[in-house]
């Protein structure tokens, strides 16, 4: 069963939703002329609490035209916003987010005036870890003043625990997703201009979170951290800068930084369209770089998110995800260390490497021509050729999964690399 988990949503960019419906750009349709839309509106208006069962309704799997898709997406976003707005407003007023009973506090500062598309958002993780709450609280206090922005909202969250790996425990990913959603909904943040940084233990978090949440950020800046087991393969479409003191030898941080510099350079050489990076080893600096690392924050903020790249490299880490860019796996099937590398040229997708037998392509009208067949090639042969249908179920699943107004997909195409059931 494919995941339709209700994580949350974000809907501050009203213009984006009303005039740019990312999946299904078209002229304004008349709802009265569209039976599927009438059924959707009747269902939503009859019982708002029934939204969790929406994908099981017959009309939710009926193929939509491009015009119907536009109206369906707008109706679904309105229903979702109305459902979550009261709770999110209370959370935001208290400067906290909560998922599955775990809370994360944060402090925020606003810089400048928002550009036409909305504010940038920088999430900045504090150091500490493996120490007392008092020490970590002081690190959190320090983090809010560590970097300044020309424009944007700077958020320093307080790690929910005081563990050494406080920024890459499994609860962090959904908490950050919810934080981003709330900032888009309530602070006029542009979802395509969200950035991640962190210092020391916070830098550990950047190493870990950036590859596994790459499609939720525009770029990332790692400061004075340790990568542990993570690898850079998943950074193919996420600009990444790494800053390290030359003499920061504790836990061999400087040696790991030098290794990542070599690995990123090799990845870039083999894939010149991907792996944009900048690694700076600051001469004669130890764990504290005397704020020279601030240049990394400025560097990363030149980029906007590329949500629909031509090529995706997805390597599962120890915290598993079911979706990255336009790829998804069935809920409960993700395995640590599994890999998919896929590319797209027009309506043709090539699976370059995969040890995952079953997954999905997530599609939309501004990515492929959904009125023409989709072809999928694996090991030199066509394993799928046929239409991709737009459905309300696909739209709704991507809305509740991320709550990202720029990341809604109207089609899900199941792909099987083998004939085994």
CSV table of C-alpha atoms in Angstrom, one decimal:
chain,number,residue,atom,x,y,z
A,1,UNK,CA,0.0,0.0,0.0
A,2,UNK,CA,1.4,3.4,-1.0
A,3,UNK,CA,1.8,5.8,1.8
A,4,UNK,CA,-0.8,8.5,2.2
A,5,UNK,CA,0.4,9.7,5.6
A,6,UNK,CA,-1.0,13.0,6.7
A,7,UNK,CA,2.1,14.9,7.7
A,8,UNK,CA,0.9,18.5,7.1
A,9,UNK,CA,0.8,21.2,4.6
A,10,UNK,CA,1.9,24.7,3.7
A,11,UNK,CA,0.0,27.2,1.6
A,12,UNK,CA,1.3,30.7,2.0
A,13,UNK,CA,2.0,31.2,-1.7
A,14,UNK,CA,-1.5,31.9,-2.8
A,15,UNK,CA,-0.5,33.1,-6.2
A,16,UNK,CA,1.4,29.9,-6.8
A,17,UNK,CA,-1.7,27.8,-6.0
A,18,UNK,CA,-4.3,30.0,-7.7
A,19,UNK,CA,-2.5,30.8,-10.9
A,20,UNK,CA,0.4,28.4,-11.3
A,21,UNK,CA,-1.0,25.0,-10.1
A,22,UNK,CA,2.3,23.2,-10.7
A,23,UNK,CA,1.0,19.9,-11.9
A,24,UNK,CA,-1.6,21.0,-14.4
A,25,UNK,CA,-1.2,24.4,-15.8
A,26,UNK,CA,-4.1,25.3,-18.0
A,27,UNK,CA,-6.9,27.8,-18.5
A,28,UNK,CA,-9.6,28.2,-15.8
A,29,UNK,CA,-12.2,25.4,-16.0
A,30,UNK,CA,-15.8,25.5,-15.0
A,31,UNK,CA,-16.5,23.2,-12.1
A,32,UNK,CA,-20.1,22.8,-13.1
A,33,UNK,CA,-18.9,21.2,-16.4
A,34,UNK,CA,-16.7,18.6,-14.6
A,35,UNK,CA,-18.5,15.7,-13.0
A,36,UNK,CA,-15.4,14.5,-11.1
A,37,UNK,CA,-15.0,17.9,-9.6
A,38,UNK,CA,-18.6,18.0,-8.5
A,39,UNK,CA,-18.2,14.7,-6.7
A,40,UNK,CA,-15.1,15.9,-5.0
A,41,UNK,CA,-16.7,19.2,-3.9
A,42,UNK,CA,-19.8,17.3,-2.6
A,43,UNK,CA,-17.6,14.8,-0.7
A,44,UNK,CA,-15.4,17.5,0.9
A,45,UNK,CA,-18.4,19.7,1.9
A,46,UNK,CA,-20.4,16.8,3.3
A,47,UNK,CA,-17.8,15.9,6.0
A,48,UNK,CA,-14.4,17.6,6.4
A,49,UNK,CA,-13.3,14.7,8.7
A,50,UNK,CA,-13.7,12.3,5.7
A,51,UNK,CA,-10.6,13.7,3.9
A,52,UNK,CA,-8.4,10.9,5.3
A,53,UNK,CA,-10.6,8.4,3.3
A,54,UNK,CA,-10.6,10.5,0.1
A,55,UNK,CA,-8.2,8.3,-1.9
A,56,UNK,CA,-10.5,5.2,-1.5
A,57,UNK,CA,-13.4,6.9,-3.2
A,58,UNK,CA,-14.2,5.9,-6.8
A,59,UNK,CA,-14.1,9.4,-8.2
A,60,UNK,CA,-10.5,9.8,-6.7
A,61,UNK,CA,-9.1,7.2,-9.2
A,62,UNK,CA,-11.1,8.4,-12.2
A,63,UNK,CA,-8.7,9.7,-14.9
A,64,UNK,CA,-8.7,13.5,-15.1
A,65,UNK,CA,-8.2,15.8,-18.1
A,66,UNK,CA,-5.5,18.4,-17.8
A,67,UNK,CA,-8.3,21.0,-17.3
A,68,UNK,CA,-10.0,18.9,-14.6
A,69,UNK,CA,-6.6,18.5,-12.8
A,70,UNK,CA,-6.2,22.3,-12.4
A,71,UNK,CA,-9.6,22.6,-10.6
A,72,UNK,CA,-9.1,19.5,-8.5
A,73,UNK,CA,-5.7,20.7,-7.3
A,74,UNK,CA,-7.1,24.0,-6.2
A,75,UNK,CA,-10.0,22.4,-4.4
A,76,UNK,CA,-7.8,20.0,-2.6
A,77,UNK,CA,-5.4,22.6,-1.4
A,78,UNK,CA,-8.3,24.7,-0.1
A,79,UNK,CA,-9.7,21.8,1.8
A,80,UNK,CA,-6.3,20.9,3.2
A,81,UNK,CA,-5.5,24.4,4.3
A,82,UNK,CA,-8.9,24.7,6.0
A,83,UNK,CA,-8.3,21.4,7.8
A,84,UNK,CA,-4.8,22.3,9.2
A,85,UNK,CA,-4.8,26.0,9.6
A,86,UNK,CA,-6.2,26.3,13.2
A,87,UNK,CA,-3.7,23.8,14.7
A,88,UNK,CA,-0.8,25.3,12.8
A,89,UNK,CA,-1.6,28.8,13.8
A,90,UNK,CA,-1.4,27.8,17.5
A,91,UNK,CA,1.9,25.9,16.9
A,92,UNK,CA,3.4,28.9,15.2
A,93,UNK,CA,2.4,31.3,17.9
A,94,UNK,CA,4.1,29.2,20.4
A,95,UNK,CA,7.3,28.7,18.3
A,96,UNK,CA,7.0,25.0,18.3
A,97,UNK,CA,6.3,22.1,16.0
A,98,UNK,CA,5.1,18.6,17.0
A,99,UNK,CA,4.9,15.3,15.2
A,100,UNK,CA,4.0,11.9,16.8
A,101,UNK,CA,4.2,13.3,20.3
A,102,UNK,CA,7.7,14.8,19.9
A,103,UNK,CA,8.0,18.6,20.1
A,104,UNK,CA,10.7,20.9,18.8
A,105,UNK,CA,11.0,24.5,19.9
A,106,UNK,CA,12.6,27.2,17.7
A,107,UNK,CA,13.6,30.8,17.6
A,108,UNK,CA,13.4,33.0,14.5
A,109,UNK,CA,14.6,36.3,13.1
A,110,UNK,CA,13.3,38.1,10.0
A,111,UNK,CA,15.7,40.0,7.8
A,112,UNK,CA,14.7,42.5,5.0
A,113,UNK,CA,11.6,42.6,2.9
A,114,UNK,CA,10.3,39.5,1.1
A,115,UNK,CA,10.8,39.4,-2.7
A,116,UNK,CA,7.9,38.7,-5.0
A,117,UNK,CA,8.1,35.0,-4.5
A,118,UNK,CA,8.3,35.1,-0.7
A,119,UNK,CA,11.0,35.0,2.0
A,120,UNK,CA,14.0,32.6,1.9
A,121,UNK,CA,14.2,30.3,5.0
A,122,UNK,CA,17.4,29.2,6.6
A,123,UNK,CA,17.2,26.4,9.2
A,124,UNK,CA,20.3,26.5,11.4
A,125,UNK,CA,21.1,23.7,13.8
A,126,UNK,CA,23.1,24.3,17.0
A,127,UNK,CA,26.1,22.4,18.3
A,128,UNK,CA,26.5,20.4,21.5
A,129,UNK,CA,25.0,17.0,21.8
A,130,UNK,CA,25.9,14.2,24.2
A,131,UNK,CA,25.9,16.7,27.1
A,132,UNK,CA,23.6,18.4,29.5
A,133,UNK,CA,20.4,20.2,28.6
A,134,UNK,CA,22.0,23.4,30.0
A,135,UNK,CA,24.9,23.2,27.6
A,136,UNK,CA,22.7,22.5,24.7
A,137,UNK,CA,20.4,25.4,25.6
A,138,UNK,CA,23.4,27.7,25.5
A,139,UNK,CA,24.4,26.3,22.2
A,140,UNK,CA,20.9,27.0,20.9
A,141,UNK,CA,21.0,30.6,22.2
A,142,UNK,CA,24.4,31.1,20.4
A,143,UNK,CA,23.1,29.7,17.1
A,144,UNK,CA,20.4,32.3,16.7
A,145,UNK,CA,23.1,35.0,16.4
A,146,UNK,CA,25.7,33.0,14.5
A,147,UNK,CA,24.7,34.1,11.0
A,148,UNK,CA,22.8,37.0,9.6
A,149,UNK,CA,21.0,37.3,6.3
A,150,UNK,CA,20.4,40.1,3.7
A,151,UNK,CA,16.9,38.8,3.3
A,152,UNK,CA,14.9,35.9,4.7
A,153,UNK,CA,13.8,34.2,7.9
A,154,UNK,CA,16.5,32.6,10.0
A,155,UNK,CA,15.3,29.8,12.3
A,156,UNK,CA,17.3,28.1,15.0
A,157,UNK,CA,15.5,25.0,16.3
A,158,UNK,CA,16.3,23.4,19.7
A,159,UNK,CA,17.0,19.7,19.3
A,160,UNK,CA,14.3,17.7,21.0
A,161,UNK,CA,16.9,15.5,22.8
A,162,UNK,CA,20.5,16.0,24.2
A,163,UNK,CA,21.9,12.9,22.5
A,164,UNK,CA,25.2,13.0,20.5
A,165,UNK,CA,23.2,12.3,17.3
A,166,UNK,CA,20.4,14.8,18.2
A,167,UNK,CA,20.2,16.2,14.7
A,168,UNK,CA,19.9,13.0,12.7
A,169,UNK,CA,17.6,10.8,14.8
A,170,UNK,CA,14.5,9.6,12.9
A,171,UNK,CA,12.1,12.2,14.4
A,172,UNK,CA,14.1,15.1,13.0
A,173,UNK,CA,13.0,14.6,9.3
A,174,UNK,CA,9.2,14.9,9.9
A,175,UNK,CA,9.8,17.8,12.4
A,176,UNK,CA,11.7,19.7,9.8
A,177,UNK,CA,9.1,19.0,7.1
A,178,UNK,CA,6.4,20.4,9.4
A,179,UNK,CA,8.5,23.4,10.3
A,180,UNK,CA,9.0,24.2,6.6
A,181,UNK,CA,5.2,23.7,6.0
A,182,UNK,CA,4.3,26.1,8.8
A,183,UNK,CA,6.8,28.7,7.6
A,184,UNK,CA,5.3,28.6,4.1
A,185,UNK,CA,1.8,28.7,5.4
A,186,UNK,CA,2.2,31.5,8.0
A,187,UNK,CA,5.4,33.4,7.2
A,188,UNK,CA,5.3,33.9,3.4
A,189,UNK,CA,8.2,31.6,2.8
A,190,UNK,CA,9.0,30.5,-0.7
A,191,UNK,CA,9.2,26.7,-0.7
A,192,UNK,CA,11.8,26.7,-3.4
A,193,UNK,CA,14.2,28.8,-1.3
A,194,UNK,CA,14.6,26.8,1.9
A,195,UNK,CA,18.2,26.2,3.1
A,196,UNK,CA,19.9,24.0,5.7
A,197,UNK,CA,23.0,24.7,7.8
A,198,UNK,CA,24.5,23.7,11.2
A,199,UNK,CA,27.7,24.0,13.2
A,200,UNK,CA,29.5,21.1,15.0
A,201,UNK,CA,26.8,18.6,16.0
A,202,UNK,CA,24.6,20.7,13.8
A,203,UNK,CA,27.1,20.1,11.0
A,204,UNK,CA,26.7,16.4,11.7
A,205,UNK,CA,23.0,16.9,11.0
A,206,UNK,CA,23.7,18.7,7.7
A,207,UNK,CA,25.8,15.8,6.5
A,208,UNK,CA,23.0,13.4,7.3
A,209,UNK,CA,19.9,15.3,6.4
A,210,UNK,CA,21.0,17.0,3.2
A,211,UNK,CA,21.2,13.8,1.1
A,212,UNK,CA,18.1,12.1,2.6
A,213,UNK,CA,15.9,15.3,2.4
A,214,UNK,CA,17.6,16.8,-0.7
A,215,UNK,CA,14.3,17.6,-2.5
A,216,UNK,CA,13.1,19.8,0.4
A,217,UNK,CA,16.0,22.2,0.2
A,218,UNK,CA,17.6,24.6,-2.3
A,219,UNK,CA,21.1,24.1,-0.9
A,220,UNK,CA,23.0,23.2,2.3
A,221,UNK,CA,26.1,24.4,4.2
A,222,UNK,CA,27.9,22.0,6.5
A,223,UNK,CA,30.0,23.7,9.2
A,224,UNK,CA,32.6,21.8,11.4
A,225,UNK,CA,30.7,18.5,11.6
A,226,UNK,CA,31.3,14.7,11.2
A,227,UNK,CA,29.6,12.6,8.5
A,228,UNK,CA,29.4,9.3,10.4
A,229,UNK,CA,28.2,6.7,7.9
A,230,UNK,CA,26.5,8.9,5.4
A,231,UNK,CA,27.7,9.3,1.8
A,232,UNK,CA,27.4,12.2,-0.8
A,233,UNK,CA,25.7,10.3,-3.7
A,234,UNK,CA,22.3,11.7,-2.9
A,235,UNK,CA,23.5,15.3,-3.3
A,236,UNK,CA,23.3,15.1,-7.1
A,237,UNK,CA,20.8,18.0,-7.3
A,238,UNK,CA,21.5,19.8,-4.0
A,239,UNK,CA,24.3,22.4,-4.0
A,240,UNK,CA,26.4,21.6,-1.0
A,241,UNK,CA,29.2,23.6,0.7
A,242,UNK,CA,31.4,22.2,3.4
A,243,UNK,CA,33.6,24.4,5.8
A,244,UNK,CA,36.2,22.9,8.1
A,245,UNK,CA,39.1,24.2,10.1
A,246,UNK,CA,42.4,22.8,8.9
A,247,UNK,CA,43.3,21.8,12.5
A,248,UNK,CA,39.9,20.5,13.6
A,249,UNK,CA,41.3,17.0,14.3
A,250,UNK,CA,38.8,15.8,16.9
A,251,UNK,CA,37.0,12.7,15.6
A,252,UNK,CA,39.1,13.2,12.5
A,253,UNK,CA,36.7,15.9,11.2
A,254,UNK,CA,39.3,17.5,9.0
A,255,UNK,CA,40.3,14.1,7.5
A,256,UNK,CA,36.6,13.3,6.7
A,257,UNK,CA,36.2,16.8,5.2
A,258,UNK,CA,39.2,16.2,2.9
A,259,UNK,CA,37.7,12.9,1.9
A,260,UNK,CA,34.4,14.4,1.0
A,261,UNK,CA,36.1,17.0,-1.0
A,262,UNK,CA,37.7,14.3,-3.1
A,263,UNK,CA,34.5,12.3,-3.4
A,264,UNK,CA,32.4,15.3,-4.4
A,265,UNK,CA,35.0,16.3,-7.0
A,266,UNK,CA,34.9,12.8,-8.5
A,267,UNK,CA,31.0,12.7,-8.6
A,268,UNK,CA,31.1,16.1,-10.3
A,269,UNK,CA,33.6,14.9,-12.8
A,270,UNK,CA,31.6,11.9,-13.7
A,271,UNK,CA,28.3,13.9,-13.8
A,272,UNK,CA,29.1,17.5,-14.8
A,273,UNK,CA,25.4,18.5,-14.6
A,274,UNK,CA,25.2,17.6,-11.0
A,275,UNK,CA,27.0,17.8,-7.7
A,276,UNK,CA,27.5,21.5,-7.5
A,277,UNK,CA,29.7,22.0,-4.5
A,278,UNK,CA,32.3,24.2,-2.7
A,279,UNK,CA,34.6,22.7,0.0
A,280,UNK,CA,36.7,25.1,2.0
A,281,UNK,CA,39.3,23.9,4.5
A,282,UNK,CA,40.1,27.1,6.5
A,283,UNK,CA,43.9,27.4,7.0
A,284,UNK,CA,45.2,27.4,10.6
A,285,UNK,CA,41.6,27.2,12.1
A,286,UNK,CA,40.5,24.7,14.6
A,287,UNK,CA,36.9,23.8,15.5
A,288,UNK,CA,36.0,27.5,15.6
A,289,UNK,CA,36.6,29.2,12.3
A,290,UNK,CA,36.3,32.8,13.5
A,291,UNK,CA,33.1,33.2,11.4
A,292,UNK,CA,34.9,32.6,8.1
A,293,UNK,CA,32.3,29.9,7.5
A,294,UNK,CA,29.6,32.6,7.1
A,295,UNK,CA,30.7,32.8,3.5
A,296,UNK,CA,29.1,29.4,3.1
A,297,UNK,CA,25.7,30.7,4.1
A,298,UNK,CA,25.9,33.4,1.5
A,299,UNK,CA,27.0,30.9,-1.2
A,300,UNK,CA,24.2,28.5,-0.7
A,301,UNK,CA,21.5,31.2,-0.8
A,302,UNK,CA,22.2,32.0,-4.5
A,303,UNK,CA,20.4,28.8,-5.4
A,304,UNK,CA,16.7,27.9,-5.9
A,305,UNK,CA,15.4,24.3,-5.5
A,306,UNK,CA,15.4,22.1,-8.6
A,307,UNK,CA,12.4,19.9,-7.8
A,308,UNK,CA,12.3,18.3,-11.3
A,309,UNK,CA,15.9,17.4,-12.2
A,310,UNK,CA,16.7,15.4,-15.3
A,311,UNK,CA,18.6,12.8,-13.2
A,312,UNK,CA,18.1,11.5,-9.6
A,313,UNK,CA,20.5,9.5,-7.5
A,314,UNK,CA,18.8,8.1,-4.4
A,315,UNK,CA,20.7,6.2,-1.7
A,316,UNK,CA,18.8,5.2,1.4
A,317,UNK,CA,20.6,6.0,4.7
A,318,UNK,CA,19.8,4.7,8.2
A,319,UNK,CA,16.7,6.9,8.4
A,320,UNK,CA,14.5,5.7,5.5
A,321,UNK,CA,12.4,7.8,3.2
A,322,UNK,CA,9.7,6.8,0.7
A,323,UNK,CA,10.1,9.7,-1.7
A,324,UNK,CA,12.8,11.7,-3.4
A,325,UNK,CA,12.1,14.2,-6.2
A,326,UNK,CA,10.1,12.2,-8.8
A,327,UNK,CA,10.8,8.8,-7.3
A,328,UNK,CA,8.8,6.9,-4.6
A,329,UNK,CA,8.8,3.4,-3.1
A,330,UNK,CA,5.9,1.6,-1.5
A,331,UNK,CA,5.4,2.3,2.2
A,332,UNK,CA,7.4,-0.1,4.4
A,333,UNK,CA,9.6,-1.3,1.6
A,334,UNK,CA,12.6,1.1,1.9
A,335,UNK,CA,15.8,-0.6,3.0
A,336,UNK,CA,19.0,0.9,4.3
A,337,UNK,CA,21.7,1.1,1.5
A,338,UNK,CA,19.2,0.6,-1.3
A,339,UNK,CA,19.8,2.7,-4.4
A,340,UNK,CA,18.0,3.9,-7.5
A,341,UNK,CA,19.7,6.1,-10.2
A,342,UNK,CA,17.3,7.2,-12.9
A,343,UNK,CA,17.2,9.8,-15.7
A,344,UNK,CA,14.6,11.4,-17.9
A,345,UNK,CA,14.6,12.6,-21.5
A,346,UNK,CA,11.3,13.9,-22.6
A,347,UNK,CA,8.7,11.2,-21.9
A,348,UNK,CA,11.4,8.5,-21.7
A,349,UNK,CA,12.9,7.4,-18.3
A,350,UNK,CA,16.0,5.3,-18.1
A,351,UNK,CA,16.7,3.3,-14.9
A,352,UNK,CA,20.5,3.4,-14.9
A,353,UNK,CA,21.0,1.4,-11.7
A,354,UNK,CA,18.6,-0.1,-9.1
A,355,UNK,CA,18.5,-2.7,-6.4
A,356,UNK,CA,14.9,-1.8,-5.8
A,357,UNK,CA,12.5,-4.0,-7.7
A,358,UNK,CA,9.3,-1.9,-7.3
A,359,UNK,CA,8.9,1.8,-7.2
A,360,UNK,CA,6.9,4.7,-8.7
A,361,UNK,CA,7.4,7.6,-11.0
A,362,UNK,CA,5.7,10.8,-9.8
A,363,UNK,CA,4.7,12.9,-12.7
A,364,UNK,CA,3.0,16.2,-13.6
A,365,UNK,CA,2.2,18.3,-16.6
A,366,UNK,CA,5.1,20.7,-16.4
A,367,UNK,CA,7.5,17.8,-16.3
A,368,UNK,CA,6.3,15.4,-19.0
A,369,UNK,CA,3.6,15.4,-21.7
A,370,UNK,CA,0.9,13.5,-19.9
A,371,UNK,CA,-1.2,13.3,-23.0
A,372,UNK,CA,1.4,11.1,-24.6
A,373,UNK,CA,2.7,7.6,-23.5
A,374,UNK,CA,5.5,7.2,-20.9
A,375,UNK,CA,8.3,4.8,-21.7
A,376,UNK,CA,10.7,3.3,-19.1
A,377,UNK,CA,13.9,1.6,-20.1
A,378,UNK,CA,16.0,-0.8,-17.9
A,379,UNK,CA,19.0,-2.7,-19.0
A,380,UNK,CA,18.4,-1.8,-22.7
A,381,UNK,CA,14.8,-3.0,-22.8
A,382,UNK,CA,11.4,-1.3,-22.5
A,383,UNK,CA,9.8,-2.4,-19.2
A,384,UNK,CA,6.9,0.0,-19.4
A,385,UNK,CA,5.1,1.8,-22.2
A,386,UNK,CA,1.7,3.4,-21.7
A,387,UNK,CA,-0.3,6.3,-20.5
A,388,UNK,CA,0.0,8.0,-17.1
A,389,UNK,CA,-3.4,9.1,-15.6
A,390,UNK,CA,-4.0,12.2,-13.6
A,391,UNK,CA,-6.1,11.4,-10.5
A,392,UNK,CA,-7.4,13.1,-7.4
A,393,UNK,CA,-5.9,10.3,-5.4
A,394,UNK,CA,-2.4,11.1,-6.7
A,395,UNK,CA,-2.8,14.8,-6.1
A,396,UNK,CA,-4.1,14.3,-2.5
A,397,UNK,CA,-1.4,11.8,-1.6
A,398,UNK,CA,1.3,14.2,-2.5
A,399,UNK,CA,-0.4,17.1,-0.7
A,400,UNK,CA,-0.8,15.4,2.6
A,401,UNK,CA,2.6,13.7,2.4
A,402,UNK,CA,4.6,17.0,2.2
A,403,UNK,CA,2.2,19.9,2.3
A,404,UNK,CA,4.5,21.6,-0.3
A,405,UNK,CA,2.6,23.8,-2.7
A,406,UNK,CA,5.4,23.5,-5.3
A,407,UNK,CA,5.7,19.7,-5.0
A,408,UNK,CA,2.3,18.3,-5.9
A,409,UNK,CA,2.2,15.4,-8.4
A,410,UNK,CA,-0.9,14.4,-10.4
A,411,UNK,CA,0.3,10.9,-11.6
A,412,UNK,CA,1.9,7.9,-10.0
A,413,UNK,CA,3.2,5.3,-12.4
A,414,UNK,CA,4.1,1.9,-10.7
A,415,UNK,CA,7.3,0.4,-12.1
A,416,UNK,CA,8.4,-3.3,-11.7
A,417,UNK,CA,11.9,-4.3,-12.7
A,418,UNK,CA,11.0,-8.0,-12.4
A,419,UNK,CA,7.9,-10.1,-13.1
A,420,UNK,CA,7.9,-11.6,-9.6
A,421,UNK,CA,4.9,-10.8,-7.4
